[in-house]
mmCIF file of C-alpha atoms in Angstrom:
data_model
loop_
_atom_site.group_PDB
_atom_site.id
_atom_site.type_symbol
_atom_site.label_atom_id
_atom_site.label_comp_id
_atom_site.label_asym_id
_atom_site.label_seq_id
_atom_site.Cartn_x
_atom_site.Cartn_y
_atom_site.Cartn_z
ATOM 1 C CA MET A 1 19.544 -26.443 -65.723
ATOM 2 C CA THR A 2 17.557 -26.941 -62.775
ATOM 3 C CA THR A 3 18.680 -29.830 -60.225
ATOM 4 C CA LEU A 4 16.297 -31.591 -58.583
ATOM 5 C CA LEU A 5 17.383 -32.594 -54.937
ATOM 6 C CA PRO A 6 15.992 -35.796 -53.501
ATOM 7 C CA HIS A 7 13.056 -35.521 -51.004
ATOM 8 C CA ARG A 8 14.030 -35.449 -47.326
ATOM 9 C CA GLU A 9 11.695 -36.519 -44.480
ATOM 10 C CA CYS A 10 12.286 -33.862 -41.659
ATOM 11 C CA HIS A 11 12.511 -36.044 -38.707
ATOM 12 C CA ARG A 12 11.948 -34.576 -35.117
ATOM 13 C CA GLY A 13 12.254 -36.015 -31.739
ATOM 14 C CA PRO A 14 9.752 -36.554 -29.252
ATOM 15 C CA SER A 15 6.733 -34.101 -29.627
ATOM 16 C CA THR A 16 7.119 -31.338 -26.890
ATOM 17 C CA ARG A 17 3.563 -30.362 -27.548
ATOM 18 C CA PRO A 18 1.654 -32.549 -24.902
ATOM 19 C CA ILE A 19 4.175 -30.856 -22.117
ATOM 20 C CA GLY A 20 3.894 -27.348 -23.277
ATOM 21 C CA ALA A 21 -0.244 -28.030 -23.114
ATOM 22 C CA LEU A 22 0.408 -29.577 -19.873
ATOM 23 C CA ILE A 23 2.222 -26.291 -18.452
ATOM 24 C CA ALA A 24 -0.416 -24.134 -19.992
ATOM 25 C CA LEU A 25 -2.962 -25.927 -18.121
ATOM 26 C CA VAL A 26 -1.515 -26.008 -14.755
ATOM 27 C CA SER A 27 -0.180 -22.864 -14.896
ATOM 28 C CA ALA A 28 -3.508 -20.706 -16.183
ATOM 29 C CA PRO A 29 -5.298 -20.917 -12.993
ATOM 30 C CA LEU A 30 -2.091 -19.303 -11.362
ATOM 31 C CA VAL A 31 -1.974 -16.540 -13.668
ATOM 32 C CA LEU A 32 -5.597 -15.676 -13.274
ATOM 33 C CA SER A 33 -5.563 -15.691 -9.703
ATOM 34 C CA ALA A 34 -2.920 -13.294 -9.918
ATOM 35 C CA CYS A 35 -4.512 -11.025 -12.087
ATOM 36 C CA THR A 36 -8.031 -11.097 -10.528
ATOM 37 C CA SER A 37 -7.047 -11.555 -6.567
ATOM 38 C CA PRO A 38 -8.840 -8.840 -4.353
ATOM 39 C CA THR A 39 -7.569 -6.242 -2.540
ATOM 40 C CA PRO A 40 -6.830 -7.570 0.941
ATOM 41 C CA SER A 41 -9.513 -6.467 3.474
ATOM 42 C CA ILE A 42 -8.458 -4.973 6.644
ATOM 43 C CA PRO A 43 -10.461 -6.063 10.024
ATOM 44 C CA LEU A 44 -11.836 -3.432 12.027
ATOM 45 C CA GLU A 45 -10.459 -4.753 14.913
ATOM 46 C CA SER A 46 -6.922 -3.402 13.630
ATOM 47 C CA LEU A 47 -8.199 0.033 13.558
ATOM 48 C CA ASP A 48 -7.182 0.460 17.609
ATOM 49 C CA GLY A 49 -3.528 -0.806 16.762
ATOM 50 C CA HIS A 50 -3.923 1.772 13.669
ATOM 51 C CA ASP A 51 -4.773 4.732 15.831
ATOM 52 C CA ALA A 52 -2.150 3.797 18.578
ATOM 53 C CA LEU A 53 0.410 3.545 15.869
ATOM 54 C CA VAL A 54 -0.582 6.689 14.146
ATOM 55 C CA GLU A 55 -0.147 8.413 17.668
ATOM 56 C CA ASP A 56 3.328 6.821 18.698
ATOM 57 C CA ILE A 57 4.662 8.108 15.146
ATOM 58 C CA ALA A 58 3.191 11.646 15.830
ATOM 59 C CA ALA A 59 4.852 11.432 19.365
ATOM 60 C CA ALA A 60 8.140 10.483 17.873
ATOM 61 C CA LEU A 61 8.358 13.090 15.185
ATOM 62 C CA GLU A 62 7.572 15.438 18.460
ATOM 63 C CA THR A 63 10.432 13.951 20.327
ATOM 64 C CA GLU A 64 12.976 14.394 17.471
ATOM 65 C CA GLY A 65 11.648 18.210 17.086
ATOM 66 C CA ILE A 66 10.412 17.669 13.417
ATOM 67 C CA VAL A 67 6.898 19.029 14.449
ATOM 68 C CA GLU A 68 6.092 21.661 16.687
ATOM 69 C CA GLU A 69 5.483 20.653 20.526
ATOM 70 C CA GLY A 70 1.891 20.657 21.298
ATOM 71 C CA SER A 71 0.954 21.309 17.717
ATOM 72 C CA ILE A 72 -0.563 17.662 16.885
ATOM 73 C CA GLU A 73 -4.336 17.372 16.436
ATOM 74 C CA LEU A 74 -5.762 13.824 16.275
ATOM 75 C CA ASP A 75 -9.212 13.334 14.007
ATOM 76 C CA GLY A 76 -11.616 10.656 14.367
ATOM 77 C CA ARG A 77 -11.705 7.563 12.358
ATOM 78 C CA SER A 78 -14.042 7.787 9.114
ATOM 79 C CA ALA A 79 -15.273 5.685 6.438
ATOM 80 C CA GLN A 80 -16.165 6.563 2.817
ATOM 81 C CA PHE A 81 -17.689 4.231 0.089
ATOM 82 C CA GLU A 82 -15.988 4.612 -3.368
ATOM 83 C CA ASP A 83 -15.541 2.601 -6.579
ATOM 84 C CA GLY A 84 -17.515 -0.299 -4.773
ATOM 85 C CA GLN A 85 -15.369 -0.587 -1.726
ATOM 86 C CA CYS A 86 -15.394 0.844 1.615
ATOM 87 C CA ARG A 87 -12.214 2.780 2.632
ATOM 88 C CA VAL A 88 -11.441 3.175 6.204
ATOM 89 C CA PHE A 89 -9.327 5.638 7.801
ATOM 90 C CA ALA A 90 -7.847 5.351 11.410
ATOM 91 C CA ARG A 91 -7.446 8.428 13.461
ATOM 92 C CA ASP A 92 -5.210 11.056 11.799
ATOM 93 C CA ALA A 93 -2.721 13.189 13.203
ATOM 94 C CA ASP A 94 -1.767 16.759 11.811
ATOM 95 C CA ALA A 95 0.842 18.987 13.088
ATOM 96 C CA ALA A 96 2.831 21.921 12.345
ATOM 97 C CA THR A 97 6.478 21.226 11.122
ATOM 98 C CA VAL A 98 9.178 23.056 12.879
ATOM 99 C CA ALA A 99 11.230 23.344 9.441
ATOM 100 C CA ARG A 100 9.542 24.533 6.403
ATOM 101 C CA ALA A 101 10.621 21.330 4.762
ATOM 102 C CA PRO A 102 11.693 18.595 7.401
ATOM 103 C CA LYS A 103 14.718 16.291 6.027
ATOM 104 C CA VAL A 104 13.415 13.085 4.576
ATOM 105 C CA ASP A 105 15.768 11.133 6.453
ATOM 106 C CA ALA A 106 14.838 12.509 9.599
ATOM 107 C CA VAL A 107 10.974 11.884 9.432
ATOM 108 C CA ARG A 108 12.040 8.136 8.073
ATOM 109 C CA ALA A 109 14.169 7.647 11.047
ATOM 110 C CA ALA A 110 11.919 9.084 13.729
ATOM 111 C CA ALA A 111 8.911 7.045 12.254
ATOM 112 C CA ALA A 112 10.978 3.803 11.966
ATOM 113 C CA GLN A 113 11.289 3.838 15.507
ATOM 114 C CA ALA A 114 7.536 3.796 16.021
ATOM 115 C CA ILE A 115 6.718 1.152 13.360
ATOM 116 C CA VAL A 116 9.058 -1.574 14.207
ATOM 117 C CA GLY A 117 7.027 -4.596 15.380
ATOM 118 C CA SER A 118 3.619 -3.135 13.786
ATOM 119 C CA GLY A 119 3.498 -5.402 10.757
ATOM 120 C CA PHE A 120 4.752 -2.288 8.082
ATOM 121 C CA ALA A 121 7.534 -2.748 5.892
ATOM 122 C CA PRO A 122 9.988 -0.035 6.084
ATOM 123 C CA LEU A 123 9.063 3.641 4.911
ATOM 124 C CA GLU A 124 9.486 4.305 1.123
ATOM 125 C CA GLU A 125 9.488 7.760 -0.592
ATOM 126 C CA THR A 126 7.206 8.710 -2.897
ATOM 127 C CA GLU A 127 5.855 12.079 -4.468
ATOM 128 C CA VAL A 128 2.249 12.915 -4.560
ATOM 129 C CA ALA A 129 0.609 15.438 -6.380
ATOM 130 C CA GLY A 130 1.848 19.135 -6.200
ATOM 131 C CA GLY A 131 5.187 18.066 -5.125
ATOM 132 C CA HIS A 132 4.331 17.051 -1.666
ATOM 133 C CA LEU A 133 6.566 14.591 -0.017
ATOM 134 C CA GLN A 134 5.381 11.347 1.277
ATOM 135 C CA LEU A 135 6.720 8.175 2.897
ATOM 136 C CA SER A 136 4.725 5.042 2.861
ATOM 137 C CA SER A 137 4.206 1.745 3.551
ATOM 138 C CA THR A 138 1.789 -1.382 3.740
ATOM 139 C CA ASP A 139 1.017 -4.341 5.830
ATOM 140 C CA GLU A 140 -0.022 -7.606 4.754
ATOM 141 C CA GLN A 141 -3.521 -6.813 5.330
ATOM 142 C CA GLY A 142 -3.894 -3.922 2.841
ATOM 143 C CA ALA A 143 -3.343 -0.987 5.187
ATOM 144 C CA ARG A 144 -1.361 1.761 4.024
ATOM 145 C CA LEU A 145 0.778 4.082 6.089
ATOM 146 C CA GLU A 146 1.222 7.494 4.953
ATOM 147 C CA ILE A 147 3.387 10.351 6.168
ATOM 148 C CA THR A 148 2.748 13.564 4.054
ATOM 149 C CA TRP A 149 4.098 16.978 4.433
ATOM 150 C CA LYS A 150 3.638 19.918 2.486
ATOM 151 C CA ALA A 151 4.863 23.705 3.389
ATOM 152 C CA SER A 152 4.430 23.773 7.158
ATOM 153 C CA GLU A 153 2.243 20.759 8.033
ATOM 154 C CA LEU A 154 2.778 17.327 8.228
ATOM 155 C CA ASP A 155 0.095 14.166 8.249
ATOM 156 C CA VAL A 156 0.212 10.873 9.893
ATOM 157 C CA SER A 157 -2.667 8.666 8.528
ATOM 158 C CA ILE A 158 -3.250 4.815 8.063
ATOM 159 C CA HIS A 159 -6.358 3.677 5.628
ATOM 160 C CA GLY A 160 -7.244 0.360 3.789
ATOM 161 C CA THR A 161 -10.439 -1.310 2.062
ATOM 162 C CA ALA A 162 -12.689 -2.839 4.904
ATOM 163 C CA ASP A 163 -15.199 -5.723 4.029
ATOM 164 C CA LEU A 164 -18.161 -3.670 4.364
ATOM 165 C CA ALA A 165 -21.104 -3.159 1.966
ATOM 166 C CA GLU A 166 -22.298 0.521 1.262
ATOM 167 C CA PRO A 167 -24.875 0.701 4.031
ATOM 168 C CA GLU A 168 -22.147 -0.413 6.793
ATOM 169 C CA CYS A 169 -19.518 2.032 5.370
ATOM 170 C CA THR A 170 -20.401 4.779 8.026
ATOM 171 C CA ASP A 171 -18.222 6.803 10.444
ATOM 172 C CA GLU A 172 -20.402 5.249 12.972
ATOM 173 C CA VAL A 173 -19.399 1.898 12.240
ATOM 174 C CA VAL A 174 -15.850 2.181 12.523
ATOM 175 C CA ALA A 175 -15.809 4.810 15.297
#
């Protein structure tokens, strides 16, 4: 025998759908802008400061005995257009290391003295292709500072994306 229960109306409180729709409507532009925000562009005027910072870091590494005295070679600025963006590079510093694999903490400490007040965050350790070690940091303009070493060579570089179209993205323009 089947017993039928009386039919009950489900009663809900005030509908939350309009509030949910309002939240979705207000937050959608924020979510979209976070997903589509362009890479920050470094102004070309900042390259002078980046050149000086590369030189200061290289000198600090030499002073601390991490790189061989007199082995620092500075390259010129450069630019290359790739993936629809102009990447610009401040002067690089290449140097021979004193130890085959300098201690990460010693490199970080020497460089930290030079980057104070430069706008770069503290250096973080990363590993790059081939097992080379790297310390890196970025500033609010999107410039990336990298100190990379492999075997007996250490490289200090700063690069970022500049707001230049392909025809203007040349070594001569950033020199």
